[in-house]
XYZ file of C-alpha atoms in Angstrom:
658
model
C 1.681 -16.997 8.547
C 1.411 -15.405 12.138
C -0.895 -12.485 13.155
C 1.589 -10.747 15.648
C 4.732 -10.300 13.910
C 7.825 -8.058 14.708
C 10.596 -6.966 12.227
C 13.364 -6.361 14.617
C 15.790 -3.891 13.075
C 19.589 -4.167 14.299
C 21.498 -2.012 11.888
C 24.592 -1.537 14.113
C 28.053 0.110 13.346
C 31.336 -1.226 14.136
C 31.871 1.934 16.184
C 29.337 1.296 18.346
C 30.721 -1.163 21.504
C 29.537 -3.816 23.693
C 27.286 -5.609 21.122
C 24.655 -8.085 22.071
C 26.083 -7.506 25.970
C 22.803 -7.149 27.598
C 21.089 -10.024 25.661
C 19.515 -12.570 27.644
C 16.862 -15.231 26.788
C 14.458 -14.193 29.856
C 14.098 -10.735 29.001
C 13.887 -11.493 25.373
C 10.904 -14.341 26.125
C 9.227 -12.005 28.673
C 9.058 -9.130 26.032
C 8.012 -11.228 23.541
C 5.172 -12.605 25.814
C 4.227 -8.815 27.135
C 4.044 -7.694 23.286
C 1.528 -10.771 22.418
C 4.171 -11.572 19.880
C 3.835 -14.852 17.860
C 6.371 -14.237 15.101
C 10.030 -12.170 15.073
C 12.207 -11.345 12.356
C 15.610 -11.265 13.431
C 19.038 -10.379 11.841
C 22.031 -12.489 10.308
C 23.006 -9.197 8.392
C 22.742 -5.712 8.646
C 23.239 -2.865 6.167
C 26.463 -2.079 7.681
C 27.541 -5.680 6.339
C 28.212 -7.209 9.578
C 27.093 -10.613 10.731
C 25.634 -11.536 13.908
C 26.841 -14.886 14.425
C 30.115 -16.770 13.639
C 29.985 -16.864 9.907
C 32.520 -18.501 7.386
C 31.078 -16.305 4.478
C 31.025 -13.437 6.245
C 32.725 -10.980 9.237
C 30.860 -11.359 12.639
C 30.148 -7.878 14.031
C 33.803 -6.965 15.812
C 31.961 -5.894 18.986
C 29.890 -9.126 19.332
C 31.682 -12.314 20.803
C 29.108 -14.841 20.472
C 25.958 -16.128 18.220
C 23.707 -13.546 19.046
C 21.442 -15.070 16.079
C 21.290 -18.722 17.431
C 20.278 -17.093 21.133
C 17.525 -15.235 19.631
C 16.339 -17.939 17.636
C 16.834 -20.608 20.596
C 14.835 -18.217 22.953
C 11.959 -17.581 20.586
C 11.395 -20.990 19.368
C 11.223 -22.327 23.010
C 8.113 -20.406 23.589
C 6.552 -21.039 20.367
C 7.423 -18.054 18.340
C 8.091 -18.164 14.685
C 11.493 -16.781 13.375
C 12.258 -15.621 10.119
C 15.772 -14.473 9.245
C 16.851 -11.088 7.525
C 19.754 -10.328 5.525
C 20.574 -6.973 3.754
C 21.362 -7.810 0.089
C 21.357 -4.181 -1.230
C 23.365 -2.673 1.275
C 26.778 -3.866 2.527
C 28.996 -0.976 3.880
C 31.822 -3.065 5.220
C 32.156 -4.355 1.507
C 31.267 -1.236 -0.668
C 34.511 -0.002 1.085
C 36.076 -2.662 -0.544
C 34.625 -3.353 -4.079
C 33.318 0.131 -4.804
C 33.470 -1.033 -8.403
C 30.511 -3.164 -7.819
C 27.882 -0.807 -6.756
C 25.171 0.757 -8.605
C 25.966 3.864 -10.478
C 24.034 6.487 -12.361
C 24.744 8.036 -15.564
C 26.775 10.538 -13.995
C 28.704 7.944 -12.467
C 27.443 8.589 -8.754
C 26.345 5.905 -6.347
C 23.034 5.398 -4.596
C 21.741 5.428 -1.663
C 24.389 8.328 -0.867
C 25.974 9.548 -3.966
C 29.520 9.824 -2.777
C 31.599 8.499 0.328
C 31.870 11.782 1.788
C 28.130 11.760 3.151
C 26.770 9.460 6.023
C 24.875 6.802 4.570
C 24.846 3.458 2.509
C 25.682 2.683 -0.683
C 23.743 0.315 -2.875
C 25.656 -3.006 -4.667
C 24.646 -3.611 -8.537
C 23.192 -7.554 -8.380
C 24.968 -7.810 -11.827
C 28.352 -8.294 -10.475
C 30.235 -10.811 -8.233
C 28.585 -9.311 -5.243
C 25.681 -11.685 -6.148
C 27.607 -14.968 -5.568
C 28.974 -13.730 -1.845
C 25.288 -12.707 -0.973
C 23.877 -16.290 -2.222
C 26.795 -17.968 0.103
C 25.646 -15.869 2.802
C 21.968 -16.959 2.227
C 22.754 -20.600 2.042
C 24.699 -20.631 5.028
C 22.035 -19.040 7.386
C 19.503 -21.542 5.985
C 21.838 -24.546 6.337
C 22.997 -23.634 9.760
C 19.357 -22.097 11.578
C 15.994 -23.495 11.849
C 14.696 -20.547 10.314
C 11.106 -19.756 9.770
C 11.618 -18.149 6.707
C 14.044 -15.390 4.891
C 13.960 -11.942 4.641
C 15.976 -9.981 1.863
C 16.183 -6.592 1.872
C 16.595 -3.480 -0.478
C 16.162 -5.333 -3.517
C 13.903 -4.297 -6.881
C 14.566 -3.779 -10.443
C 16.870 -1.260 -10.826
C 18.770 1.155 -13.483
C 22.426 0.837 -13.211
C 25.440 2.089 -15.488
C 28.320 0.451 -13.315
C 30.953 -1.004 -15.761
C 29.566 -4.654 -15.403
C 26.202 -3.704 -16.831
C 27.752 -1.431 -19.361
C 29.798 -3.999 -20.769
C 26.876 -6.743 -20.565
C 24.575 -4.496 -22.481
C 26.730 -3.785 -25.236
C 27.618 -7.422 -25.490
C 23.984 -8.523 -25.862
C 23.451 -5.502 -28.128
C 21.545 -3.430 -25.843
C 22.232 0.404 -26.394
C 23.013 1.915 -22.758
C 22.121 5.314 -24.033
C 18.437 3.778 -24.451
C 16.615 4.458 -20.979
C 14.320 1.373 -22.442
C 17.033 -1.024 -23.011
C 18.560 -0.054 -19.153
C 15.284 -0.801 -17.793
C 15.001 -4.013 -19.388
C 18.410 -4.949 -18.387
C 17.225 -4.097 -15.089
C 14.341 -6.335 -14.918
C 16.569 -9.398 -16.332
C 19.386 -9.017 -13.671
C 16.294 -8.490 -10.743
C 15.043 -11.996 -12.256
C 18.276 -13.902 -12.018
C 18.856 -12.733 -8.544
C 15.435 -13.994 -7.365
C 15.917 -17.227 -9.482
C 19.340 -17.789 -7.775
C 17.829 -17.457 -4.429
C 15.345 -19.872 -4.475
C 17.372 -21.997 -6.351
C 19.776 -21.730 -3.523
C 17.731 -21.929 -0.758
C 15.605 -25.071 -2.271
C 18.903 -26.975 -2.132
C 19.035 -26.908 1.517
C 15.460 -26.255 3.002
C 12.940 -26.658 -0.254
C 10.104 -24.461 -0.124
C 11.427 -21.986 3.094
C 9.238 -18.932 2.868
C 11.182 -16.464 1.164
C 10.303 -12.592 0.937
C 12.107 -9.830 -1.341
C 11.677 -6.391 0.045
C 11.336 -3.496 -2.100
C 9.275 -1.393 0.147
C 6.288 -1.392 -1.916
C 4.398 -3.893 -4.213
C 4.062 -2.715 -7.384
C 0.518 -3.145 -8.931
C 0.163 -4.614 -12.305
C 3.575 -6.708 -11.968
C 2.458 -9.953 -10.795
C 6.023 -11.247 -12.150
C 7.504 -9.504 -9.350
C 4.791 -10.684 -6.876
C 5.448 -14.269 -7.609
C 9.041 -14.137 -6.953
C 8.003 -14.027 -3.226
C 6.240 -17.057 -1.264
C 4.193 -14.386 0.589
C 3.921 -10.600 0.601
C 4.884 -8.076 3.195
C 2.975 -4.557 2.705
C 5.673 -1.813 4.355
C 3.450 0.900 5.065
C 4.866 3.344 7.901
C 2.131 6.003 7.942
C 4.182 8.059 10.069
C 7.408 7.306 7.941
C 6.440 8.863 4.686
C 3.673 6.212 3.287
C 0.553 8.057 5.375
C -2.691 6.357 6.009
C -3.825 6.396 2.262
C -1.239 3.953 1.004
C -1.726 0.594 2.846
C -5.496 0.342 2.156
C -4.685 0.855 -1.445
C -2.075 -1.582 -1.498
C -4.408 -4.083 0.318
C -6.885 -3.788 -2.013
C -4.771 -4.885 -4.753
C -2.771 -7.787 -2.691
C -6.011 -9.677 -1.191
C -7.351 -10.506 -4.442
C -4.640 -12.027 -5.807
C -4.658 -14.777 -3.354
C -1.322 -14.764 -1.987
C -0.828 -14.283 2.079
C 0.087 -10.857 3.158
C 0.903 -8.840 5.896
C 0.896 -5.120 6.502
C 3.977 -3.584 8.271
C 3.822 -0.519 9.963
C 6.466 0.647 13.042
C 6.274 1.356 16.540
C 8.803 4.429 15.472
C 6.968 8.149 16.026
C 8.486 8.619 12.106
C 10.729 6.216 10.487
C 12.893 3.243 10.527
C 16.056 3.534 12.765
C 14.507 5.897 15.287
C 15.797 5.241 18.437
C 13.705 6.442 21.490
C 10.768 7.408 19.423
C 7.373 6.057 20.487
C 3.635 5.989 18.810
C 0.746 6.750 20.780
C -0.881 3.085 21.769
C -3.819 4.158 19.862
C -2.299 4.474 16.723
C -0.557 1.253 16.777
C -4.477 -0.444 17.654
C -5.762 1.427 14.681
C -2.978 0.366 12.403
C -3.203 -3.025 13.138
C -7.199 -3.024 13.088
C -6.590 -1.456 9.637
C -4.340 -4.730 8.633
C -7.190 -6.929 9.851
C -10.165 -5.403 8.126
C -8.015 -5.419 4.996
C -7.367 -9.149 5.077
C -3.797 -8.941 6.236
C -1.723 -10.105 9.349
C -0.040 -7.751 11.130
C 3.860 -6.609 11.645
C 5.271 -4.017 13.590
C 8.607 -2.416 13.158
C 11.251 -2.244 15.941
C 14.971 -1.646 16.065
C 16.730 -3.502 18.948
C 19.480 -1.474 20.896
C 23.121 -2.306 20.120
C 23.541 -4.005 23.748
C 20.909 -6.124 22.875
C 18.090 -5.637 25.377
C 14.584 -5.414 24.443
C 12.645 -2.442 25.272
C 10.087 -3.137 27.593
C 8.100 0.512 26.587
C 8.253 -0.909 23.180
C 6.911 -4.245 23.913
C 4.268 -2.885 26.220
C 3.027 -0.654 23.520
C 3.097 -3.552 20.892
C 1.382 -5.636 23.484
C -1.686 -3.017 23.879
C -2.585 -3.414 20.049
C -1.531 -7.126 19.897
C -3.865 -8.210 22.754
C -6.708 -6.833 20.750
C -5.464 -8.727 17.756
C -5.141 -12.200 19.497
C -8.807 -11.870 20.471
C -9.680 -11.372 16.656
C -8.427 -13.850 14.770
C -10.611 -16.063 14.331
C -12.700 -14.008 12.275
C -9.547 -12.836 10.264
C -8.131 -15.848 8.788
C -8.952 -16.959 5.239
C -11.114 -14.108 4.339
C -11.957 -12.939 0.895
C -13.041 -9.186 0.409
C -16.323 -8.476 -0.898
C -16.689 -5.698 -3.392
C -18.749 -3.979 -5.392
C -16.321 -1.956 -7.576
C -13.176 -2.482 -9.168
C -10.217 0.427 -9.383
C -8.011 0.033 -12.439
C -5.204 1.990 -10.691
C -2.604 4.038 -12.980
C 0.005 2.148 -11.425
C -1.779 -1.195 -12.506
C -2.536 0.268 -16.283
C 1.221 0.842 -16.444
C 0.977 4.944 -16.692
C 3.647 6.547 -15.700
C 3.487 7.521 -12.045
C 3.607 11.120 -10.815
C 6.500 11.592 -8.264
C 4.486 13.837 -5.695
C 3.306 10.787 -2.948
C 5.367 8.398 -1.352
C 5.227 4.824 -3.354
C 1.517 5.882 -4.268
C 0.504 8.281 -7.090
C -1.729 11.501 -6.620
C -4.327 9.803 -8.749
C -4.374 6.493 -7.572
C -4.125 7.823 -3.760
C -6.857 10.555 -4.493
C -9.154 7.511 -5.728
C -8.398 5.204 -2.546
C -8.962 8.111 -0.351
C -12.499 8.947 -2.111
C -13.537 5.248 -1.933
C -12.826 4.692 1.421
C -14.478 8.233 2.635
C -17.899 7.084 0.492
C -17.770 3.771 1.937
C -17.716 1.928 -1.118
C -16.710 -1.694 -1.412
C -13.434 -1.780 -3.810
C -10.717 -3.739 -4.926
C -8.154 -2.855 -7.103
C -7.371 -4.633 -10.065
C -4.858 -5.042 -12.800
C -5.033 -6.045 -16.634
C -4.693 -9.573 -15.589
C -7.573 -9.846 -12.890
C -10.668 -11.425 -13.301
C -13.348 -8.553 -13.610
C -16.616 -10.053 -14.105
C -17.445 -10.360 -9.999
C -17.767 -6.564 -9.981
C -20.623 -4.365 -11.197
C -18.726 -0.783 -12.010
C -15.228 -0.467 -13.118
C -13.288 3.020 -12.334
C -10.798 4.330 -14.899
C -9.434 7.236 -12.707
C -8.130 10.141 -14.964
C -5.410 8.901 -16.985
C -6.360 5.531 -18.089
C -6.100 5.912 -22.084
C -7.126 2.730 -24.007
C -3.997 0.887 -25.340
C -4.936 -2.210 -27.346
C -4.885 -4.351 -24.046
C -6.807 -1.841 -21.891
C -9.352 -1.247 -24.439
C -10.082 -5.026 -25.201
C -10.614 -5.787 -21.684
C -12.848 -2.727 -21.028
C -14.635 -3.700 -23.685
C -15.171 -7.070 -22.571
C -16.315 -5.917 -19.369
C -19.128 -3.698 -20.851
C -20.148 -6.413 -23.195
C -20.759 -8.666 -19.812
C -23.162 -6.300 -18.510
C -20.690 -4.153 -16.681
C -20.511 -0.111 -16.047
C -18.085 2.456 -16.154
C -16.772 5.178 -14.230
C -14.234 6.879 -16.221
C -12.843 10.907 -15.655
C -10.607 13.270 -17.232
C -8.113 11.378 -20.038
C -9.525 8.001 -19.320
C -11.736 6.421 -22.275
C -9.572 8.413 -25.022
C -7.147 6.732 -27.423
C -3.346 7.098 -26.990
C -3.158 10.413 -29.046
C -5.889 12.127 -26.806
C -7.683 12.874 -29.988
C -10.989 10.753 -29.536
C -12.859 8.840 -27.016
C -13.229 5.074 -27.725
C -16.035 4.061 -24.973
C -19.425 4.217 -25.420
C -20.344 6.732 -22.727
C -22.610 9.074 -24.461
C -20.192 12.053 -25.638
C -17.315 13.178 -27.986
C -14.045 14.548 -27.034
C -13.514 17.857 -28.509
C -9.938 18.299 -26.743
C -8.106 19.600 -23.659
C -10.413 22.403 -22.165
C -8.557 25.832 -22.484
C -9.837 27.347 -19.047
C -7.932 26.158 -15.760
C -9.675 26.270 -13.336
C -13.267 26.244 -14.610
C -16.413 25.374 -13.070
C -18.731 22.502 -12.455
C -22.769 23.114 -11.833
C -24.358 19.694 -11.270
C -28.177 19.037 -12.220
C -28.452 16.672 -9.069
C -28.564 17.423 -5.429
C -25.225 17.112 -3.727
C -25.831 15.621 0.166
C -23.969 18.420 1.892
C -23.908 21.093 -0.625
C -26.303 23.582 -2.603
C -27.002 24.589 -6.133
C -23.830 26.445 -7.254
C -21.203 26.684 -9.869
C -17.912 24.666 -8.164
C -14.338 25.187 -8.729
C -12.608 22.643 -10.614
C -8.697 23.123 -10.233
C -7.865 19.682 -12.172
C -7.018 19.474 -15.865
C -10.232 19.277 -17.870
C -11.587 17.914 -21.255
C -14.047 19.788 -23.262
C -16.786 17.632 -24.701
C -20.186 17.567 -26.875
C -23.271 15.124 -26.177
C -24.050 12.059 -28.481
C -26.457 9.880 -27.008
C -25.522 10.701 -23.492
C -27.538 12.576 -20.574
C -26.125 15.624 -19.147
C -25.321 15.370 -15.541
C -24.121 18.323 -15.000
C -22.751 21.405 -16.769
C -18.833 23.178 -17.468
C -19.112 27.067 -16.879
C -16.456 28.996 -18.260
C -14.512 31.404 -16.084
C -14.504 34.994 -17.844
C -10.826 34.195 -18.803
C -7.687 32.458 -17.582
C -5.453 34.388 -14.955
C -2.347 35.942 -16.661
C -0.016 38.869 -15.983
C -1.548 41.523 -17.169
C -5.557 39.966 -17.075
C -6.392 38.608 -13.610
C -9.012 39.024 -11.032
C -8.848 38.861 -7.224
C -6.248 36.640 -5.233
C -6.800 33.341 -6.942
C -8.682 32.967 -10.322
C -11.335 34.634 -12.441
C -15.130 34.113 -11.249
C -17.418 31.969 -13.254
C -18.991 33.939 -16.400
C -22.106 31.521 -16.177
C -21.233 30.672 -19.990
C -22.138 27.274 -20.948
C -18.799 25.633 -21.453
C -20.392 21.927 -22.553
C -21.300 18.930 -20.455
C -19.221 18.271 -17.657
C -20.747 15.155 -16.570
C -22.562 12.659 -18.640
C -24.316 9.259 -18.086
C -25.181 6.535 -20.981
C -26.253 3.337 -20.438
C -22.847 1.962 -20.168
C -21.428 4.259 -17.434
C -20.997 7.628 -16.359
C -17.828 10.303 -17.432
C -16.523 12.721 -15.597
C -15.019 15.714 -17.729
C -12.285 16.464 -15.406
C -9.097 14.702 -13.319
C -11.185 14.678 -10.413
C -8.914 12.008 -8.605
C -6.044 14.003 -9.156
C -7.456 17.400 -7.769
C -9.100 15.333 -4.643
C -5.472 14.176 -3.630
C -4.162 17.549 -4.070
C -7.126 20.146 -3.335
C -9.552 17.831 -1.274
C -12.508 19.601 -2.478
C -15.929 18.135 -1.043
C -17.565 18.482 -4.383
C -15.376 16.186 -6.185
C -15.999 13.249 -3.771
C -19.649 13.833 -3.840
C -19.675 13.887 -7.492
C -17.826 10.763 -7.816
C -20.026 9.082 -4.498
C -23.258 9.876 -6.543
C -22.176 8.566 -9.932
C -21.126 5.208 -8.241
C -24.225 5.070 -6.318
C -26.322 5.664 -9.387
C -24.190 3.008 -11.362
C -24.705 0.416 -8.663
C -28.411 1.234 -7.956
C -29.867 -1.341 -5.765
C -26.997 -3.705 -6.226
C -25.030 -1.782 -3.593
C -23.574 -3.996 -0.955
C -23.690 -1.620 2.150
C -24.469 1.603 3.051
C -23.591 3.092 6.392
C -23.690 6.243 8.741
C -20.387 6.041 9.100
C -18.636 9.275 9.172
C -15.914 10.388 6.399
C -13.249 9.403 8.204
C -14.602 5.951 9.359
C -13.509 2.878 7.232
C -15.566 -0.002 6.644
C -15.128 -3.400 4.599
C -17.278 -6.563 4.139
C -15.029 -9.583 4.278
C -16.259 -13.397 3.838
C -15.264 -16.588 5.469
C -17.002 -19.168 3.176
C -15.864 -21.981 5.185
C -17.351 -20.966 8.458
C -20.364 -19.391 6.525
C -19.856 -15.965 7.645
C -19.448 -12.464 6.599
C -17.380 -10.322 8.397
C -18.255 -6.374 8.558
C -14.929 -4.444 10.066
C -15.605 -0.711 11.082
C -12.806 1.681 11.948
C -12.558 5.366 13.256
C -9.799 7.393 14.086
C -9.014 10.839 12.658
C -5.263 11.196 11.996
C -4.033 15.133 12.515
C -1.138 16.748 10.869
C 1.913 17.216 13.706
C 5.143 18.721 12.993
C 5.958 18.534 8.817
C 4.400 16.619 7.104
C 3.652 13.427 9.888
C 0.116 11.823 10.504
C -0.813 11.462 14.091
C -3.437 9.444 15.820
C -3.680 10.060 19.410
C -7.492 10.319 20.447
C -9.975 7.475 19.539
C -13.122 9.150 19.892
C -16.041 6.619 20.302
C -19.129 6.786 18.271
C -22.631 5.441 18.874
C -25.336 4.027 17.216
C -23.745 3.699 13.504
C -26.499 2.381 11.229
C -25.509 -0.186 8.549
C -27.377 -1.801 5.997
C -25.757 -4.574 4.225
C -27.352 -6.249 1.122
C -25.822 -10.101 0.867
C -26.236 -12.055 -2.198
C -29.044 -14.752 -1.663
C -27.786 -15.844 1.651
C -29.990 -16.013 4.212
C -28.859 -14.303 7.837
C -29.506 -16.308 10.880
C -27.198 -14.522 13.402
C -25.668 -11.206 13.884
C -23.084 -10.406 16.612
C -20.273 -8.364 17.712
C -16.705 -9.750 17.787
C -14.670 -10.542 19.645
C -17.328 -9.881 22.404
C -19.803 -12.206 21.242
C -22.628 -10.072 21.870
C -25.913 -10.504 19.891
C -27.469 -7.739 18.276
C -30.719 -7.265 16.613
C -31.129 -6.947 12.837
C -34.244 -6.268 10.424
C -34.452 -7.698 7.199
C -35.017 -5.295 4.348
C -36.167 -6.182 0.628
C -32.801 -7.001 -0.355
C -30.620 -7.749 2.916
C -30.415 -6.599 6.569
C -30.159 -3.446 8.658
C -28.523 -3.203 12.077
C -27.300 -0.455 14.664
C -23.759 -0.909 16.070
C -24.103 0.653 19.503
C -20.639 1.675 19.830
C -17.621 1.907 17.876
C -14.332 2.308 19.813
C -11.477 2.558 17.367
C -12.100 -0.849 15.436
C -15.561 -3.196 15.951
C -16.439 -6.568 13.789
C -19.995 -7.634 13.072
C -20.939 -11.036 12.349
C -23.237 -12.032 10.017
C -23.750 -16.136 9.910
C -25.903 -17.231 7.436
C -27.369 -20.348 6.751
């Protein structure tokens, strides 16, 4: 898989004239060179349903009079650039007007993406209809006709559909369309049949040709869905709704699985399909560096103008990021993340997600954010992962003990692992008792909300106080555990005829039972602290969790650094080259407009201290990459300590060992 990819959208209406009129081989090749691009995904078919080549299975765009797809492939291959080919699967607006009976329908008999034909937008097809046969023929035609380096298939995934075809099939198969679980199961069967049909169809022509089915998010805990692809493309445009929290969390799940993967951002100021929108170059520099630090290749989304001329401003922008990526690739291929902590996300555990965040639930997002800010080295795991390499397992807020979860967690504890559990995690499915040996007995949901936490330990940046806890809490009693902090109740809950001040009632200083408990098997915090952090971001929440993790890890913690909270650090291992690569990144997104996070200024940092404790290897050399500048280091009891003299956006520190 190439490191410097571009995903070149080309969704072009039949009402736009002169399609491809300004395309030229020289302009196309020049822009790829300016952008330092080594792979570009181009279009065979767009959401509007048009082909961009003379097609026997589709209609070529009525305003196009030559083989644009073939010309793009020829131009790119001539200069050594790979060319995967894109086909829209879920959307085909040309056919939607001809075969509306094949569209996905809701229970109310509405279409999606837009729910009627009186609104601008696309309408999604059901792949349980004869439309699938049309798509398969279109894919095979491209595979047969062109020297594509892969096939990218878009707008697909498991769907719930109530179209006549699905309703009839469910009844014939003994499924009840009134039962939501049966409808979901039918959607799973339809999608599995689609991906197998695609794989079989392509292998008839070009066995093993890479294929990726894009659903916009890689679902944690669904390895069956992941394995329907040859590689993964993690769509995650920070300014397009995903935010800067999404990609690290997704990548920390994808990399340990072992599949090749890339991170896909965009050059756009906002979202796909934005013409004339540009990020600051520093944003793309940071986002591509974030990919490398998490073991990913890079992809940047662009949209070609209908007349086919590549935009120089775009490729100058992309080139500023990809020139840096090109110099760093040698230290970023074939890496494995080094992690102390395993995070079992609520998504990976199959817990129902909230809908308050773009593709990441609040609990998972809050956990990922805390771990990054706390400089805790972590992977995201599911119930099929091998948990034995990790020293601590985090069960965030809502991981109740189903039989499968309980067996896995108990085996982890029996092997010497420790657990950090919060909120409802560790309780049985009825939420009536805790099932993990964490030193407490659950009494029930805490009747006071919000309430207060008074830690029995010193916080790094805060004093001795009772801290507001907005999240849902549990009432607990000590058994064989040690109290690390207490709950204090407010005088009363805020009500219509009984309230105090602007927000909530202050602490009564009345003891409400333990709030944080430690046993020999781990630590329990009696609130939904991760969800609370995602919504409120209170500093005390992060300091509680980081304190707990550092206490559980003890001297086994692999990395400590003075990098500020908004900085990110990872430790990647290249075993064949016998070296670890410590990635350090720093940028501070700011809110601009409505719910848009922007990176513009990159503030350099100086003299960042890092202590790395490596497993047994003897470090023989430490240097900055790609500069190849050696830096001094000193041995500690369990590893080495060094100072990074300057960090400007992204710096790699290479630790070679014997």
